[in-house]
Structures are given as C-alpha cells and as structure tokens.
Amino acid sequence: MTDAPSGASPSLKERLRRAWIRLRGGSLSPGRAAASVGVGLFVACLPFYGAQLFLVLLVCVPLRLDSAFAYLVTHVNNPFTLPLFLWFELELGSRLLTGKDVAMRFAEVKRIGFAAASAQIAVGALTSAVTLATVGAVATWLVAHRLRDARHRDFAEARRRTLARYAATPRSARSYVGIKMRTDPSLAAIVSLDGNFGRVVDAGCGYLQLGLCLLELGRATSLVGYDADAERVAVGRTAAGPDASIEQADIGAVPFPVADTVLFVDSLHYLPLAVQDAALARAAGAIADGGRVVVREVDSGASLRSGLTERLERNAVKKRGTTDGPSFRSAADIAAVLTSHGLTTTIVQHDDLSIVHNALVIGRKPPLPDATDAAKDGARPPLRDGSAQN
C-alpha cells in the first residue's frame, strides 16, 4: 500500500478509519477493557436518556478508552430493563434519604412530590452507578487477565515463579510485587520487545521483580540491580538468591558495568534533569555493541493523562516526605539525549491502564560491522519460552 503524497488530503475512507481508531482508543487490553466497561455501566445508570453516547465520548475519547465498547455496555439499560433500573434507583434513593421503601407508582410519586422523587432517583442512580461500574470494571479486569494468561501461559508461569521468590519476604513486599506484576504494564511492554536482553542492569530496580521475571522467562543471562532504598535492596536480595545481585546505590552516580541492556523503569524522574542526562550517558557508554538502553517514563506534556500521572506522582513524593520533587520530561527529550550519545532511538507508546500515559524509549547501540549477521540473528523475536527461533 503506497502512502498518499506529501500534503495531499486523506481520502474519506482514510478519515473514517482514523476516526474509528480514535474512538476505539487502542488495543483492548485488560486495563482498557475494565475502564471502558466501568464507564459504560456508570453512564447506563444515569437518568440522562438520549445523552448516553455524548457522555461516553466525553469520557472515553480524552482517556483513549474504547468508546464503542463502552457505548455497547450502556445498552444494559434499554427499553425492556428501564423500568427495573428506575424502580431500583428510586427504591435505593428513598432508602438512603428517608430510610423507607417507596412504591414506584404515579400516585406515590404524586404524594411525595416530583422534586422529592427526582432527588431520590438521582441519589439512587449515582450510588448504583458507582457500585455497578466498580464491580463491572473489577470483574472485567479479572476475566481479561485470565484470558490473557491462558493465551500466554509461559509469561503467566514466569510471573508465578517470580512471585514465589518473595515467599520469605515481608507481606507488604509480597503484596506490592504481586500487584505490580499484575497491573503494571511496563513488564508486558518490555517483555514484548524483540530479542533477548543478555546481561541486564536494572537502574532503580525497587524489589528487582522485573529483572527476575526476565530471568525466569530465559530472556536474560545475568542481572544486576541498583536501588537507593535499603529495605527494597534487602527484599530484592532475598528474592534473587544466587541468581542475581542487587546493590544499594544512587543510580545518578553509580558506574554501570558492561551490559547488553540497561533498564530505567520509572526511576529517572526522581533525578534532577542534569543528573538524568549523566545517568543516560553512563548507560549509553556501558552497553555493548548491539545492546540497548530501555527507559520507561511518563511522556510529559503528551496528553491530559500524562499531566494527571505527573500530579499523582508528585503527590506520592510529597506523602513520602521527599524534599526534591520529580523531574519529568517528554519521551522525545529522552530520545534526544540517547541519540546524542550515538544510539538509534525508538519511542513505543504503551498505556494499558489508561489513566496513565507512559512510553518506552529504546536506544540501541549499532553492532560492529563484522557482527551484523550475528546481530540480526540475535534480534529475531524469541519464542515464548525464551529460546531463539530457527
């Protein structure tokens, strides 16, 4: 298929295709499916009949949720189920406001007054909307994850084995690792990258769970982690055992060993911009020929969602009592820094949980000229068990 000439107006078919993609928001990942169902159920419970499509678009388009899927869900409230919804909302609202039941009959509505009945319906509708949306979103998320695990059993098993490594660690650490491995899209996004990761350095590794999962998948040959938090380092060391090492260190200053992959996953923004540049320069210098630096960060300024993500992170930093605030930057800015150190960069947008707007920035060092063929073989997509394809 040939591209349209530069400056040419897209055809009607192309405009419709782009509009449909925009309405769908992206692939229907577990997070996006759950959020879309939640929006659809919330709107379905509201007594704004005839405005459901407008309300769905108002929420879903800015958040890049699946507008079509959410609008389909709103049809649980239809002409056949409408009386049941109104009765339940009136009954629930009456219970909450007066503590009494109310019959949904015209005479009863006339007795209590139209204003009082409307208030009861409004309260009942809002309460049922929040409840139904939450239950529906959680149920959808669980089902979607089970379906994804059934399709990618090796990935699911690697996550299970990784979590088992934390059996002897404090419950709070186990819970955190379990939640991160189930909900954080960074793991799936990084695992989906082509090729094996070889010698991995994880800068700002936290509990080291991401690198350990790469080991369990057979995608990494060795793993070294660095983190400034002593408690997290102790937990990571227990989980790693003899299979990997983790050291307490400031990633803004620690020298990185020679590696095939250096990871910065949600860790750069804790450093001042000048220190970020220095850390990226050291990472670019540490990777071997054909290696890569992989950065996962908020794509600052890219959307309303990125602004919301930054605000949530700033609030979290304040609650931890940290004096220095996070320093966010755009994915393009990170890519420019890596490019200035001789790396070829690629930006991959990923936002499984659509309330956030993160991106992967991959900077790859070119292989030596006489190693080109070998590098091509190494870049073949691995099988799900981590072995190379033939």
Coordinates of C-alpha atoms in Angstrom, one line a residue:
M1 CA 0.0 0.0 0.0
T2 CA 1.5 3.4 -1.0
D3 CA 1.4 6.4 1.2
A4 CA -0.5 9.5 0.0
P5 CA 1.7 12.2 -1.5
S6 CA 3.0 14.8 1.0
G7 CA 0.4 17.5 1.6
A8 CA -2.4 15.5 -0.1
S9 CA -5.7 15.4 1.8
P10 CA -6.6 11.9 3.2
S11 CA -9.4 10.2 1.5
L12 CA -12.9 9.8 3.1
K13 CA -12.1 6.1 3.8
E14 CA -8.8 7.1 5.5
R15 CA -10.5 9.8 7.6
L16 CA -13.2 7.3 8.7
R17 CA -10.5 4.7 9.5
R18 CA -8.6 7.2 11.7
A19 CA -11.9 8.3 13.4
W20 CA -12.7 4.7 14.2
I21 CA -9.2 4.1 15.6
R22 CA -9.6 7.2 17.7
L23 CA -12.9 6.0 19.0
R24 CA -11.6 2.6 19.9
G25 CA -8.6 4.2 21.7
G26 CA -6.2 1.3 21.0
S27 CA -5.9 -2.4 21.7
L28 CA -8.5 -3.8 24.2
S29 CA -6.0 -4.6 27.0
P30 CA -7.3 -5.7 30.4
G31 CA -7.0 -2.2 31.8
R32 CA -8.6 -0.5 28.9
A33 CA -11.4 -3.1 28.8
A34 CA -12.1 -2.8 32.5
A35 CA -12.2 1.0 32.4
S36 CA -14.4 1.0 29.3
V37 CA -16.9 -1.3 30.9
G38 CA -16.8 0.8 34.1
V39 CA -17.6 4.0 32.1
G40 CA -20.4 2.2 30.2
L41 CA -22.1 0.9 33.3
F42 CA -21.8 4.2 35.1
V43 CA -23.4 6.0 32.2
A44 CA -26.1 3.3 31.9
C45 CA -27.3 4.0 35.4
L46 CA -27.6 7.8 35.0
P47 CA -31.1 9.0 34.1
F48 CA -29.8 11.1 31.1
Y49 CA -31.6 9.1 28.4
G50 CA -30.7 10.1 24.9
A51 CA -27.3 11.5 26.1
Q52 CA -25.5 8.3 26.7
L53 CA -23.4 8.5 23.6
F54 CA -22.4 12.0 24.3
L55 CA -21.4 11.1 27.9
V56 CA -19.4 8.1 26.7
L57 CA -17.5 10.1 24.2
L58 CA -16.9 12.9 26.7
V59 CA -15.1 10.5 29.0
C60 CA -13.6 7.9 26.7
V61 CA -12.1 10.0 23.9
P62 CA -9.7 12.1 26.2
L63 CA -8.7 8.9 28.1
R64 CA -8.3 6.8 25.0
L65 CA -10.8 4.2 26.2
D66 CA -12.9 2.1 23.8
S67 CA -15.9 4.4 23.1
A68 CA -17.6 1.8 21.0
F69 CA -17.3 -0.9 23.7
A70 CA -18.4 1.4 26.4
Y71 CA -21.4 2.6 24.4
L72 CA -22.4 -1.0 23.8
V73 CA -22.3 -1.7 27.6
T74 CA -24.6 1.3 28.2
H75 CA -27.3 -0.8 26.5
V76 CA -27.8 -2.9 29.6
N77 CA -30.3 -0.1 30.3
N78 CA -32.7 -0.4 27.4
P79 CA -36.5 -0.1 26.9
F80 CA -37.0 -3.6 28.5
T81 CA -34.8 -3.0 31.5
L82 CA -35.6 0.7 32.0
P83 CA -38.5 0.1 34.5
L84 CA -36.3 -2.1 36.6
F85 CA -33.5 0.5 36.7
L86 CA -35.9 3.3 37.6
W87 CA -37.6 1.2 40.3
F88 CA -34.3 0.2 41.9
E89 CA -32.8 3.7 41.8
L90 CA -36.0 5.2 43.3
E91 CA -36.1 2.5 46.0
L92 CA -32.4 2.9 46.8
G93 CA -32.6 6.6 46.9
S94 CA -35.6 6.5 49.2
R95 CA -33.8 4.1 51.5
L96 CA -30.7 6.4 51.6
L97 CA -32.6 9.7 52.1
T98 CA -35.6 8.6 54.2
G99 CA -34.9 5.1 55.4
K100 CA -38.2 4.0 53.9
D101 CA -39.4 2.0 50.9
V102 CA -41.3 3.7 48.2
A103 CA -43.6 2.2 45.6
M104 CA -42.9 3.2 42.0
R105 CA -46.5 4.2 41.2
F106 CA -47.7 7.6 39.9
A107 CA -49.9 8.1 42.9
E108 CA -46.9 7.5 45.2
V109 CA -44.7 9.9 43.2
K110 CA -47.5 12.5 43.3
R111 CA -47.8 12.0 47.1
I112 CA -44.1 12.6 47.9
G113 CA -43.8 15.2 45.2
F114 CA -42.0 15.3 41.9
A115 CA -38.9 17.1 43.4
A116 CA -38.5 14.5 46.2
A117 CA -38.9 11.6 43.8
S118 CA -36.4 13.1 41.4
A119 CA -33.9 13.6 44.3
Q120 CA -34.4 10.0 45.3
I121 CA -33.8 8.8 41.8
A122 CA -30.7 11.0 41.4
V123 CA -29.2 9.7 44.7
G124 CA -30.1 6.1 43.8
A125 CA -28.8 6.5 40.3
L126 CA -25.4 7.9 41.4
T127 CA -25.0 5.3 44.1
S128 CA -25.9 2.4 41.8
A129 CA -23.7 3.8 39.0
V130 CA -20.6 3.9 41.2
T131 CA -21.3 0.5 42.6
L132 CA -22.1 -1.2 39.3
A133 CA -19.2 0.5 37.5
T134 CA -16.7 -0.7 40.1
V135 CA -18.0 -4.2 40.2
G136 CA -18.2 -4.5 36.5
A137 CA -14.7 -3.0 36.0
V138 CA -13.1 -5.3 38.5
A139 CA -14.9 -8.4 37.1
T140 CA -13.9 -7.4 33.5
W141 CA -10.2 -6.9 34.6
L142 CA -10.1 -10.3 36.3
V143 CA -11.7 -12.1 33.3
A144 CA -9.4 -10.3 30.8
H145 CA -6.3 -11.2 32.7
R146 CA -7.3 -14.8 32.9
L147 CA -7.9 -14.9 29.2
R148 CA -4.5 -13.2 28.5
D149 CA -2.8 -15.7 30.9
A150 CA -4.5 -18.6 29.0
R151 CA -3.1 -17.2 25.7
H152 CA 0.4 -16.6 27.2
R153 CA 0.9 -19.4 29.6
D154 CA 4.7 -19.1 29.7
F155 CA 4.5 -15.4 30.7
A156 CA 1.9 -16.3 33.4
E157 CA 4.1 -19.1 34.7
A158 CA 7.2 -16.8 34.8
R159 CA 5.2 -14.3 36.8
R160 CA 4.1 -17.0 39.2
R161 CA 7.7 -18.3 39.7
T162 CA 8.9 -14.7 40.2
L163 CA 6.4 -14.0 42.9
A164 CA 7.3 -17.3 44.6
R165 CA 10.8 -15.9 45.1
Y166 CA 9.3 -13.4 47.5
A167 CA 7.7 -16.1 49.8
A168 CA 10.2 -15.4 52.6
T169 CA 9.9 -11.6 52.3
P170 CA 7.5 -9.3 54.4
R171 CA 3.9 -9.5 53.4
S172 CA 3.9 -5.8 52.4
A173 CA 6.6 -6.5 49.9
R174 CA 4.9 -9.7 48.5
S175 CA 1.6 -7.7 48.1
Y176 CA 3.4 -4.9 46.3
V177 CA 5.3 -7.2 44.0
G178 CA 2.1 -9.2 43.2
I179 CA 0.1 -6.0 42.4
K180 CA 2.9 -4.6 40.3
M181 CA 3.3 -7.8 38.3
R182 CA -0.4 -8.0 37.6
T183 CA -1.2 -4.3 37.0
D184 CA 1.9 -2.5 35.8
P185 CA 2.1 -2.6 32.0
S186 CA 5.8 -2.0 32.0
L187 CA 6.6 -5.7 32.4
A188 CA 4.5 -6.8 29.5
A189 CA 5.7 -3.9 27.3
I190 CA 9.3 -4.7 28.0
V191 CA 8.9 -8.5 27.5
S192 CA 7.2 -7.8 24.2
L193 CA 10.4 -6.2 22.8
D194 CA 12.3 -8.3 20.2
G195 CA 15.4 -10.3 21.1
N196 CA 16.9 -11.4 24.4
F197 CA 18.2 -9.0 26.9
G198 CA 21.5 -10.7 27.8
R199 CA 23.4 -9.0 30.6
V200 CA 20.8 -6.8 32.3
V201 CA 21.4 -3.8 34.6
D202 CA 18.3 -2.5 36.3
A203 CA 18.8 1.0 37.5
G204 CA 16.3 1.9 40.1
C205 CA 15.1 -1.7 40.4
G206 CA 13.0 -1.4 43.5
Y207 CA 12.4 -5.0 44.6
L208 CA 14.0 -6.3 41.4
Q209 CA 10.9 -8.1 40.3
L210 CA 11.0 -7.0 36.7
G211 CA 14.6 -8.3 36.1
L212 CA 13.9 -11.5 37.9
C213 CA 10.9 -12.2 35.7
L214 CA 13.2 -11.7 32.6
L215 CA 15.5 -14.3 34.2
E216 CA 12.5 -16.7 34.7
L217 CA 11.5 -16.2 31.1
G218 CA 15.0 -17.1 29.9
R219 CA 15.3 -13.7 28.3
A220 CA 18.3 -12.5 30.5
T221 CA 21.6 -14.2 31.1
S222 CA 22.6 -12.2 34.2
L223 CA 21.1 -9.4 36.3
V224 CA 22.5 -6.6 38.4
G225 CA 20.1 -4.2 40.2
Y226 CA 20.7 -0.8 41.9
D227 CA 18.4 1.0 44.2
A228 CA 18.9 3.7 46.9
D229 CA 16.3 2.2 49.3
A230 CA 18.0 -0.2 51.8
E231 CA 14.7 -2.0 52.6
R232 CA 14.0 -2.7 49.0
V233 CA 17.5 -3.9 48.4
A234 CA 17.2 -6.4 51.3
V235 CA 14.0 -7.8 49.9
G236 CA 15.4 -8.0 46.4
R237 CA 18.5 -9.7 47.6
T238 CA 16.3 -12.4 49.4
A239 CA 14.2 -12.9 46.3
A240 CA 17.2 -13.1 43.9
G241 CA 19.3 -15.6 45.9
P242 CA 22.4 -16.6 43.9
D243 CA 20.8 -15.9 40.6
A244 CA 21.2 -12.1 40.6
S245 CA 22.8 -9.3 42.6
I246 CA 21.4 -6.1 43.9
E247 CA 23.3 -3.2 45.5
Q248 CA 22.3 -0.1 47.4
A249 CA 23.5 2.8 45.3
D250 CA 22.5 6.1 43.8
I251 CA 21.7 5.5 40.2
G252 CA 22.6 9.1 39.5
A253 CA 26.2 8.4 40.3
V254 CA 26.9 4.7 40.3
P255 CA 29.2 3.4 37.4
F256 CA 27.3 0.8 35.4
P257 CA 29.1 -2.5 34.5
V258 CA 29.2 -3.6 30.8
A259 CA 25.7 -4.8 29.9
D260 CA 23.6 -5.7 26.9
T261 CA 20.6 -4.0 28.4
V262 CA 20.3 -1.1 30.9
L263 CA 16.8 -0.6 32.3
F264 CA 15.4 2.7 33.8
V265 CA 11.8 1.8 34.7
D266 CA 10.0 4.7 36.4
S267 CA 13.3 5.8 38.0
L268 CA 14.8 8.6 36.0
H269 CA 12.2 11.2 37.1
Y270 CA 13.5 11.1 40.7
L271 CA 16.7 12.6 39.5
P272 CA 17.3 16.3 38.5
L273 CA 17.5 16.8 34.7
A274 CA 21.2 17.2 34.6
V275 CA 21.7 14.1 36.7
Q276 CA 19.3 12.2 34.3
D277 CA 21.5 13.2 31.4
A278 CA 24.6 12.0 33.1
A279 CA 23.0 8.7 34.0
L280 CA 21.8 8.1 30.4
A281 CA 25.3 9.0 29.2
R282 CA 26.8 6.4 31.5
A283 CA 24.2 3.8 30.4
A284 CA 25.0 4.5 26.8
G285 CA 28.7 4.0 27.4
A286 CA 28.1 0.8 29.4
I287 CA 26.1 -1.1 26.8
A288 CA 28.0 -3.5 24.5
D289 CA 27.7 -3.2 20.7
G290 CA 24.2 -4.2 19.6
G291 CA 22.9 -3.5 23.2
R292 CA 20.2 -1.1 24.2
V293 CA 19.1 1.3 26.9
V294 CA 15.4 0.9 27.7
V295 CA 13.6 3.8 29.6
R296 CA 10.0 3.7 30.8
E297 CA 8.8 7.1 31.9
V298 CA 5.8 9.4 31.8
D299 CA 5.6 11.1 28.4
S300 CA 5.5 14.6 29.9
G301 CA 3.3 17.0 28.0
A302 CA 1.9 14.4 25.7
S303 CA -1.7 14.4 26.9
L304 CA -4.1 15.2 29.8
R305 CA -3.3 11.7 31.1
S306 CA 0.4 12.4 31.3
G307 CA -0.4 15.6 33.3
L308 CA -2.6 13.5 35.6
T309 CA 0.1 10.9 36.0
E310 CA 2.7 13.6 37.0
R311 CA 0.3 15.1 39.5
L312 CA -0.3 11.7 41.1
E313 CA 3.4 11.0 41.3
R314 CA 4.2 14.4 42.8
N315 CA 1.5 13.8 45.5
A316 CA 3.1 10.4 46.3
V317 CA 6.5 12.0 46.6
K318 CA 5.2 14.6 49.0
K319 CA 3.5 12.0 51.1
R320 CA 6.8 10.2 51.4
G321 CA 8.3 13.4 52.8
T322 CA 10.8 13.8 50.0
T323 CA 12.0 17.4 49.6
D324 CA 13.0 17.3 46.0
G325 CA 10.2 16.9 43.5
P326 CA 10.3 14.6 40.5
S327 CA 11.6 16.0 37.2
F328 CA 9.6 14.8 34.3
R329 CA 10.4 15.2 30.6
S330 CA 9.0 14.1 27.3
A331 CA 9.8 10.8 25.6
A332 CA 11.2 12.8 22.7
D333 CA 13.6 14.6 25.1
I334 CA 14.9 11.4 26.5
A335 CA 15.3 10.0 23.0
A336 CA 17.3 13.1 22.0
V337 CA 19.7 12.6 24.9
L338 CA 20.3 8.9 23.9
T339 CA 20.7 9.9 20.2
S340 CA 23.4 12.5 21.2
H341 CA 25.4 9.5 22.6
G342 CA 25.3 7.6 19.3
L343 CA 22.2 5.4 19.9
T344 CA 19.4 4.8 17.5
T345 CA 16.2 5.5 19.3
T346 CA 12.6 4.3 19.1
I347 CA 9.6 5.5 21.1
V348 CA 6.9 3.0 21.9
Q349 CA 3.7 4.3 23.4
H350 CA 2.0 1.9 25.9
D351 CA -0.8 2.7 28.3
D352 CA -2.5 -0.5 29.4
L353 CA -4.1 1.3 32.3
S354 CA -5.4 4.3 30.5
I355 CA -5.3 6.7 33.5
V356 CA -1.6 7.0 32.9
H357 CA 0.4 7.9 29.9
N358 CA 3.8 6.2 29.8
A359 CA 6.1 5.5 27.0
L360 CA 9.1 3.2 26.3
V361 CA 12.2 4.9 24.8
I362 CA 14.7 2.4 23.4
G363 CA 18.2 3.4 22.5
R364 CA 20.2 0.8 20.6
K365 CA 23.9 0.9 20.0
P366 CA 24.8 -0.2 16.5
P367 CA 26.6 -3.6 16.3
L368 CA 30.2 -3.8 15.0
P369 CA 30.2 -4.0 11.2
D370 CA 31.7 -7.5 11.2
A371 CA 29.0 -8.7 13.6
T372 CA 26.0 -7.5 11.6
D373 CA 24.8 -11.0 10.6
A374 CA 25.1 -12.3 14.2
A375 CA 23.2 -9.3 15.5
K376 CA 20.4 -9.9 13.0
D377 CA 20.1 -13.5 14.3
G378 CA 20.0 -12.2 17.9
A379 CA 17.3 -9.7 17.1
R380 CA 14.8 -12.4 15.9
P381 CA 11.7 -12.4 18.1
P382 CA 12.2 -15.1 20.8
L383 CA 9.8 -17.9 21.3
R384 CA 7.6 -17.5 24.4
D385 CA 10.0 -19.9 26.3
G386 CA 12.8 -17.5 25.6
S387 CA 14.6 -19.7 23.0
A388 CA 15.6 -18.3 19.6
Q389 CA 13.5 -19.0 16.6
N390 CA 15.0 -21.1 13.8

